[in-house]
Amino acid sequence: MIGGGAAGMMAAVSAAKRETAVTLLEPNERLGKKLNITGKGRCNLTNHAGLEELLANIPRNGKFLYSAFSRFSAQDTMALFEDLGVPLKTERGNRVFPVSDRAFDVSAALERRLKKLGVRIVRDRATHLELASGVVRGVTGERKRYPAEAVILATGGVSYPATGSTGEGHRMAKETGHTVTPLRGSLVPLRDFGVGKTLQGLSLRNVELTVFEDSKKIYTDFGELMFTHFGLSGPLVLSASAHMRRFGERAYHLEIDLKPALDEAALDRRLLSDFEKYSNQDFCNALDDLLPKKLIPEIIRASEIDPRQKVHNITREQRRGLLRILKHFPVAIAGPCPVTDAIVTSGGVKVTEIDPATMESKLARGLYFAGEIIDVDGYTGGFNLQIAWSTGWAAGFSAADTK
């Protein structure tokens, strides 16, 4: 077993439950280093969804996961962690968290089970896979050689490299003849053309975000986002980024509905009320009751209304233009932030080279894959960790049968 993250630990549990001798190689002092920072440290460990909904939330190669999700479902994940002594709760969007809101409780429970099952945990970094005549014979580490009848590569992607996801698993996969599709970030902050820098530090809650690919609407969601020195981040933006997969081929822009609870007619009535209140003041002083102070100059700029124009002189046409800006505040997107800033990696070992039922390589007998190293990724909401649990379970179960 190479890699002590979510997929690697689950694969080790699955294999060891079948009374197979398992050695887990992990260079980090603590297992589950990346797992411990997921969900801002709370660990959204799965989504309480059925098979079809799980697959619908895997935009890249979802069909490949049909067997793995069928074999080890979200409900199986929840049952396992409850059995491991981690009480769970379900929140908005069927997102499942530990009741404690502590990701460490999830990784610690898995580590306790590994020790109980007799899994040998070795602090070493794998450097090469050993094959003879297309069959796995072992692993070379920095410290020593480890003979093995089966090897599971669960080294993650290339996001958050400080946690150990450095792409070494992809290199080893290539050395065995596997194709690795281009690696990019998914669930990643977005760079814009300057609005973020102007509004840096501003958080917007209860707004609606819509993504356009060229002129086509491709995604809409409701929640929270924030402006940063490079552009935008926050839950809404990370979710949106997973739908923006053709940078370089397509142009993307966002529209933010700043007042989604009000339709245009209701918002227009609100504007008229505020304009009556501030009728003798300059326009730049008339939006304090409606918007965060930092946002007002940008809204005025976009509206093209003179900030010193008296409110009582604002025309109906100008008010309609302002109304449109409030419901469709535009942000042009320059591109995603680097993959190292992403929550998950999109791309990886080509799925057509992996048996979807067993996670075994079709090119090297005794070699298995699990988790983010595979070219599959999901939307935010616990779906990516479910990929780790399901593929890890399938790989461990199958590897235990390797002779």
mmCIF file of C-alpha atoms in Angstrom, residues 143-391:
data_model
loop_
_atom_site.group_PDB
_atom_site.id
_atom_site.type_symbol
_atom_site.label_atom_id
_atom_site.label_comp_id
_atom_site.label_asym_id
_atom_site.label_seq_id
_atom_site.Cartn_x
_atom_site.Cartn_y
_atom_site.Cartn_z
ATOM 1 C CA ARG A 143 15.008 3.124 3.123
ATOM 2 C CA LYS A 144 14.594 -0.443 1.881
ATOM 3 C CA ARG A 145 12.889 -2.829 -0.543
ATOM 4 C CA TYR A 146 9.409 -4.238 0.157
ATOM 5 C CA PRO A 147 8.474 -7.442 -1.692
ATOM 6 C CA ALA A 148 4.753 -7.724 -2.433
ATOM 7 C CA GLU A 149 2.280 -9.818 -4.384
ATOM 8 C CA ALA A 150 0.108 -6.747 -4.961
ATOM 9 C CA VAL A 151 0.639 -2.986 -4.748
ATOM 10 C CA ILE A 152 -2.023 -0.299 -4.416
ATOM 11 C CA LEU A 153 -1.046 3.184 -5.566
ATOM 12 C CA ALA A 154 -3.025 5.698 -3.500
ATOM 13 C CA THR A 155 -0.684 8.668 -3.550
ATOM 14 C CA GLY A 156 -3.281 11.339 -4.327
ATOM 15 C CA GLY A 157 -3.053 14.061 -6.958
ATOM 16 C CA VAL A 158 -0.944 17.215 -7.054
ATOM 17 C CA SER A 159 -3.132 19.579 -5.038
ATOM 18 C CA TYR A 160 -1.867 20.715 -1.617
ATOM 19 C CA PRO A 161 1.659 19.316 -2.176
ATOM 20 C CA ALA A 162 2.600 20.169 1.428
ATOM 21 C CA THR A 163 0.419 17.225 2.484
ATOM 22 C CA GLY A 164 2.504 14.837 0.386
ATOM 23 C CA SER A 165 0.549 14.932 -2.886
ATOM 24 C CA THR A 166 3.523 15.614 -5.140
ATOM 25 C CA GLY A 167 2.696 13.568 -8.231
ATOM 26 C CA GLU A 168 5.113 10.737 -7.450
ATOM 27 C CA GLY A 169 2.347 8.191 -7.925
ATOM 28 C CA HIS A 170 1.682 9.494 -11.422
ATOM 29 C CA ARG A 171 5.375 9.138 -12.229
ATOM 30 C CA MET A 172 5.401 5.541 -11.021
ATOM 31 C CA ALA A 173 2.232 4.807 -12.997
ATOM 32 C CA LYS A 174 3.866 6.170 -16.157
ATOM 33 C CA GLU A 175 6.893 3.970 -15.534
ATOM 34 C CA THR A 176 4.593 0.939 -15.711
ATOM 35 C CA GLY A 177 3.231 2.091 -19.067
ATOM 36 C CA HIS A 178 0.123 3.923 -17.888
ATOM 37 C CA THR A 179 -1.208 7.092 -19.446
ATOM 38 C CA VAL A 180 -1.674 10.078 -17.128
ATOM 39 C CA THR A 181 -4.130 12.638 -18.461
ATOM 40 C CA PRO A 182 -3.310 16.356 -17.959
ATOM 41 C CA LEU A 183 -3.461 17.417 -14.312
ATOM 42 C CA ARG A 184 -5.372 20.563 -13.386
ATOM 43 C CA GLY A 185 -7.184 21.926 -10.388
ATOM 44 C CA SER A 186 -10.815 21.303 -9.559
ATOM 45 C CA LEU A 187 -12.610 22.988 -6.679
ATOM 46 C CA VAL A 188 -10.098 25.794 -7.042
ATOM 47 C CA PRO A 189 -10.189 29.595 -6.498
ATOM 48 C CA LEU A 190 -10.532 31.730 -9.628
ATOM 49 C CA ARG A 191 -8.464 34.613 -10.977
ATOM 50 C CA ASP A 192 -10.285 37.645 -12.348
ATOM 51 C CA PHE A 193 -9.217 40.802 -14.185
ATOM 52 C CA GLY A 194 -8.988 43.132 -11.183
ATOM 53 C CA VAL A 195 -12.353 43.351 -9.401
ATOM 54 C CA GLY A 196 -11.117 40.991 -6.690
ATOM 55 C CA LYS A 197 -8.175 43.241 -5.864
ATOM 56 C CA THR A 198 -10.502 46.245 -5.598
ATOM 57 C CA LEU A 199 -12.914 44.355 -3.335
ATOM 58 C CA GLN A 200 -10.263 42.320 -1.472
ATOM 59 C CA GLY A 201 -11.513 41.076 1.887
ATOM 60 C CA LEU A 202 -15.214 41.464 1.085
ATOM 61 C CA SER A 203 -17.361 38.397 1.806
ATOM 62 C CA LEU A 204 -20.850 38.073 0.389
ATOM 63 C CA ARG A 205 -23.347 35.703 1.968
ATOM 64 C CA ASN A 206 -26.683 34.525 0.650
ATOM 65 C CA VAL A 207 -25.916 35.482 -2.936
ATOM 66 C CA GLU A 208 -26.598 33.561 -6.135
ATOM 67 C CA LEU A 209 -23.725 32.817 -8.506
ATOM 68 C CA THR A 210 -24.194 31.908 -12.166
ATOM 69 C CA VAL A 211 -21.416 30.675 -14.467
ATOM 70 C CA PHE A 212 -21.411 31.387 -18.206
ATOM 71 C CA GLU A 213 -19.257 29.507 -20.708
ATOM 72 C CA ASP A 214 -19.027 31.953 -23.586
ATOM 73 C CA SER A 215 -22.666 33.118 -23.509
ATOM 74 C CA LYS A 216 -24.208 29.857 -22.290
ATOM 75 C CA LYS A 217 -25.368 29.495 -18.691
ATOM 76 C CA ILE A 218 -23.830 26.295 -17.291
ATOM 77 C CA TYR A 219 -24.188 26.477 -13.502
ATOM 78 C CA THR A 220 -26.071 28.321 -10.767
ATOM 79 C CA ASP A 221 -25.859 28.000 -6.986
ATOM 80 C CA PHE A 222 -26.611 29.914 -3.815
ATOM 81 C CA GLY A 223 -24.315 30.586 -0.859
ATOM 82 C CA GLU A 224 -21.162 32.447 0.138
ATOM 83 C CA LEU A 225 -18.135 33.796 -1.714
ATOM 84 C CA MET A 226 -15.267 36.162 -1.014
ATOM 85 C CA PHE A 227 -13.072 38.518 -3.010
ATOM 86 C CA THR A 228 -9.306 38.165 -2.711
ATOM 87 C CA HIS A 229 -6.215 39.912 -4.071
ATOM 88 C CA PHE A 230 -6.189 37.478 -7.031
ATOM 89 C CA GLY A 231 -9.922 37.122 -7.665
ATOM 90 C CA LEU A 232 -12.574 35.057 -5.926
ATOM 91 C CA SER A 233 -12.778 32.139 -3.521
ATOM 92 C CA GLY A 234 -15.215 30.645 -1.034
ATOM 93 C CA PRO A 235 -17.647 27.714 -1.216
ATOM 94 C CA LEU A 236 -19.685 29.046 -4.138
ATOM 95 C CA VAL A 237 -16.613 29.728 -6.249
ATOM 96 C CA LEU A 238 -14.946 26.398 -5.506
ATOM 97 C CA SER A 239 -18.125 24.579 -6.545
ATOM 98 C CA ALA A 240 -18.415 26.704 -9.682
ATOM 99 C CA SER A 241 -14.820 26.008 -10.727
ATOM 100 C CA ALA A 242 -15.563 22.292 -11.102
ATOM 101 C CA HIS A 243 -17.878 23.191 -13.996
ATOM 102 C CA MET A 244 -15.309 25.403 -15.757
ATOM 103 C CA ARG A 245 -13.269 22.739 -17.543
ATOM 104 C CA ARG A 246 -12.364 24.342 -20.867
ATOM 105 C CA PHE A 247 -10.102 27.247 -20.019
ATOM 106 C CA GLY A 248 -8.078 28.143 -23.099
ATOM 107 C CA GLU A 249 -10.908 27.020 -25.357
ATOM 108 C CA ARG A 250 -13.808 28.977 -23.866
ATOM 109 C CA ALA A 251 -14.280 32.319 -22.131
ATOM 110 C CA TYR A 252 -15.918 32.315 -18.696
ATOM 111 C CA HIS A 253 -17.664 34.986 -16.715
ATOM 112 C CA LEU A 254 -19.724 35.036 -13.544
ATOM 113 C CA GLU A 255 -22.859 36.920 -12.628
ATOM 114 C CA ILE A 256 -23.688 37.537 -8.975
ATOM 115 C CA ASP A 257 -27.264 38.163 -7.899
ATOM 116 C CA LEU A 258 -26.651 40.349 -4.858
ATOM 117 C CA LYS A 259 -30.290 40.174 -3.734
ATOM 118 C CA PRO A 260 -31.625 36.737 -4.738
ATOM 119 C CA ALA A 261 -34.402 36.844 -2.137
ATOM 120 C CA LEU A 262 -36.015 39.729 -4.064
ATOM 121 C CA ASP A 263 -37.323 39.441 -7.592
ATOM 122 C CA GLU A 264 -36.816 42.456 -9.865
ATOM 123 C CA ALA A 265 -40.170 44.014 -8.995
ATOM 124 C CA ALA A 266 -39.564 43.719 -5.241
ATOM 125 C CA LEU A 267 -36.017 45.028 -5.561
ATOM 126 C CA ASP A 268 -37.250 47.938 -7.638
ATOM 127 C CA ARG A 269 -39.713 48.833 -4.881
ATOM 128 C CA ARG A 270 -36.834 48.686 -2.387
ATOM 129 C CA LEU A 271 -34.767 51.041 -4.565
ATOM 130 C CA LEU A 272 -37.657 53.483 -4.851
ATOM 131 C CA SER A 273 -38.037 53.462 -1.068
ATOM 132 C CA ASP A 274 -34.335 54.146 -0.521
ATOM 133 C CA PHE A 275 -34.273 56.805 -3.226
ATOM 134 C CA GLU A 276 -37.180 58.575 -1.552
ATOM 135 C CA LYS A 277 -35.300 58.472 1.764
ATOM 136 C CA TYR A 278 -32.130 59.925 0.195
ATOM 137 C CA SER A 279 -33.788 61.997 -2.509
ATOM 138 C CA ASN A 280 -31.787 65.176 -1.846
ATOM 139 C CA GLN A 281 -28.417 63.450 -1.469
ATOM 140 C CA ASP A 282 -25.762 62.411 -3.962
ATOM 141 C CA PHE A 283 -26.236 58.996 -5.529
ATOM 142 C CA CYS A 284 -23.002 57.732 -3.937
ATOM 143 C CA ASN A 285 -24.634 58.140 -0.503
ATOM 144 C CA ALA A 286 -27.938 56.444 -1.352
ATOM 145 C CA LEU A 287 -26.948 52.769 -1.270
ATOM 146 C CA ASP A 288 -25.647 52.440 2.297
ATOM 147 C CA ASP A 289 -28.806 50.660 3.475
ATOM 148 C CA LEU A 290 -28.717 48.182 0.600
ATOM 149 C CA LEU A 291 -25.107 47.119 0.076
ATOM 150 C CA PRO A 292 -21.807 46.593 1.924
ATOM 151 C CA LYS A 293 -19.854 49.859 1.910
ATOM 152 C CA LYS A 294 -16.878 48.370 0.073
ATOM 153 C CA LEU A 295 -19.074 47.194 -2.780
ATOM 154 C CA ILE A 296 -20.862 50.498 -3.425
ATOM 155 C CA PRO A 297 -18.122 52.175 -5.557
ATOM 156 C CA GLU A 298 -17.992 49.141 -7.874
ATOM 157 C CA ILE A 299 -21.767 49.095 -8.259
ATOM 158 C CA ILE A 300 -21.774 52.815 -9.043
ATOM 159 C CA ARG A 301 -18.979 52.362 -11.603
ATOM 160 C CA ALA A 302 -20.834 49.497 -13.283
ATOM 161 C CA SER A 303 -24.110 51.449 -13.312
ATOM 162 C CA GLU A 304 -22.443 54.385 -15.144
ATOM 163 C CA ILE A 305 -24.462 56.823 -13.016
ATOM 164 C CA ASP A 306 -22.546 59.934 -11.931
ATOM 165 C CA PRO A 307 -21.809 59.370 -8.208
ATOM 166 C CA ARG A 308 -22.539 63.081 -7.566
ATOM 167 C CA GLN A 309 -25.879 63.057 -9.362
ATOM 168 C CA LYS A 310 -28.718 63.933 -7.005
ATOM 169 C CA VAL A 311 -30.934 60.976 -6.266
ATOM 170 C CA HIS A 312 -34.121 62.817 -7.190
ATOM 171 C CA ASN A 313 -32.673 63.372 -10.681
ATOM 172 C CA ILE A 314 -32.027 59.682 -11.373
ATOM 173 C CA THR A 315 -34.162 58.606 -14.294
ATOM 174 C CA ARG A 316 -36.282 55.513 -14.554
ATOM 175 C CA GLU A 317 -33.894 54.200 -17.224
ATOM 176 C CA GLN A 318 -30.902 54.717 -14.921
ATOM 177 C CA ARG A 319 -32.712 52.961 -12.094
ATOM 178 C CA ARG A 320 -33.477 50.019 -14.360
ATOM 179 C CA GLY A 321 -29.793 49.798 -15.284
ATOM 180 C CA LEU A 322 -28.848 49.819 -11.603
ATOM 181 C CA LEU A 323 -31.415 47.121 -10.942
ATOM 182 C CA ARG A 324 -29.828 44.923 -13.597
ATOM 183 C CA ILE A 325 -26.364 45.376 -12.075
ATOM 184 C CA LEU A 326 -27.666 44.368 -8.639
ATOM 185 C CA LYS A 327 -29.209 41.196 -10.065
ATOM 186 C CA HIS A 328 -26.408 40.428 -12.557
ATOM 187 C CA PHE A 329 -23.146 41.866 -11.178
ATOM 188 C CA PRO A 330 -20.543 40.718 -13.750
ATOM 189 C CA VAL A 331 -17.080 39.307 -13.060
ATOM 190 C CA ALA A 332 -14.903 38.215 -15.984
ATOM 191 C CA ILE A 333 -12.672 35.246 -15.154
ATOM 192 C CA ALA A 334 -9.067 35.082 -16.326
ATOM 193 C CA GLY A 335 -8.528 31.462 -15.288
ATOM 194 C CA PRO A 336 -8.166 29.088 -12.347
ATOM 195 C CA CYS A 337 -5.513 29.415 -9.669
ATOM 196 C CA PRO A 338 -2.663 26.868 -9.856
ATOM 197 C CA VAL A 339 -3.490 23.218 -9.235
ATOM 198 C CA THR A 340 -1.428 23.406 -6.044
ATOM 199 C CA ASP A 341 -4.174 25.662 -4.628
ATOM 200 C CA ALA A 342 -6.975 23.268 -5.575
ATOM 201 C CA ILE A 343 -8.881 21.017 -3.205
ATOM 202 C CA VAL A 344 -8.741 18.117 -5.660
ATOM 203 C CA THR A 345 -6.886 17.226 -8.835
ATOM 204 C CA SER A 346 -8.704 16.724 -12.099
ATOM 205 C CA GLY A 347 -6.872 14.300 -14.363
ATOM 206 C CA GLY A 348 -4.772 11.269 -13.520
ATOM 207 C CA VAL A 349 -4.298 7.638 -14.517
ATOM 208 C CA LYS A 350 -6.497 6.960 -17.535
ATOM 209 C CA VAL A 351 -9.608 5.032 -16.514
ATOM 210 C CA THR A 352 -9.657 2.841 -19.640
ATOM 211 C CA GLU A 353 -6.413 1.292 -18.349
ATOM 212 C CA ILE A 354 -8.013 0.272 -15.025
ATOM 213 C CA ASP A 355 -10.575 -2.478 -14.357
ATOM 214 C CA PRO A 356 -13.543 -0.549 -12.866
ATOM 215 C CA ALA A 357 -14.711 -3.547 -10.817
ATOM 216 C CA THR A 358 -11.396 -4.291 -9.118
ATOM 217 C CA MET A 359 -9.279 -1.130 -9.633
ATOM 218 C CA GLU A 360 -6.521 -3.399 -10.998
ATOM 219 C CA SER A 361 -4.279 -2.194 -13.781
ATOM 220 C CA LYS A 362 -4.978 -3.692 -17.186
ATOM 221 C CA LEU A 363 -1.287 -3.273 -18.011
ATOM 222 C CA ALA A 364 0.479 -4.650 -14.938
ATOM 223 C CA ARG A 365 -0.907 -7.572 -12.978
ATOM 224 C CA GLY A 366 -1.023 -7.000 -9.223
ATOM 225 C CA LEU A 367 -1.030 -3.199 -9.516
ATOM 226 C CA TYR A 368 -4.114 -1.364 -8.243
ATOM 227 C CA PHE A 369 -5.166 2.282 -8.028
ATOM 228 C CA ALA A 370 -7.325 4.127 -5.525
ATOM 229 C CA GLY A 371 -8.446 7.690 -4.949
ATOM 230 C CA GLU A 372 -7.311 10.959 -6.486
ATOM 231 C CA ILE A 373 -4.534 9.393 -8.566
ATOM 232 C CA ILE A 374 -7.274 8.127 -10.929
ATOM 233 C CA ASP A 375 -8.743 10.427 -13.591
ATOM 234 C CA VAL A 376 -12.043 10.985 -11.765
ATOM 235 C CA ASP A 377 -13.217 13.917 -9.669
ATOM 236 C CA GLY A 378 -16.478 15.210 -8.268
ATOM 237 C CA TYR A 379 -18.224 18.363 -7.212
ATOM 238 C CA THR A 380 -17.971 19.690 -3.686
ATOM 239 C CA GLY A 381 -20.234 18.120 -1.069
ATOM 240 C CA GLY A 382 -18.435 14.958 0.036
ATOM 241 C CA PHE A 383 -18.339 13.315 -3.387
ATOM 242 C CA ASN A 384 -14.559 13.308 -3.755
ATOM 243 C CA LEU A 385 -14.022 11.584 -0.436
ATOM 244 C CA GLN A 386 -16.661 9.029 -1.402
ATOM 245 C CA ILE A 387 -14.558 8.328 -4.504
ATOM 246 C CA ALA A 388 -11.617 7.684 -2.177
ATOM 247 C CA TRP A 389 -13.606 5.379 0.112
ATOM 248 C CA SER A 390 -15.237 3.396 -2.710
ATOM 249 C CA THR A 391 -12.160 2.947 -4.907
#
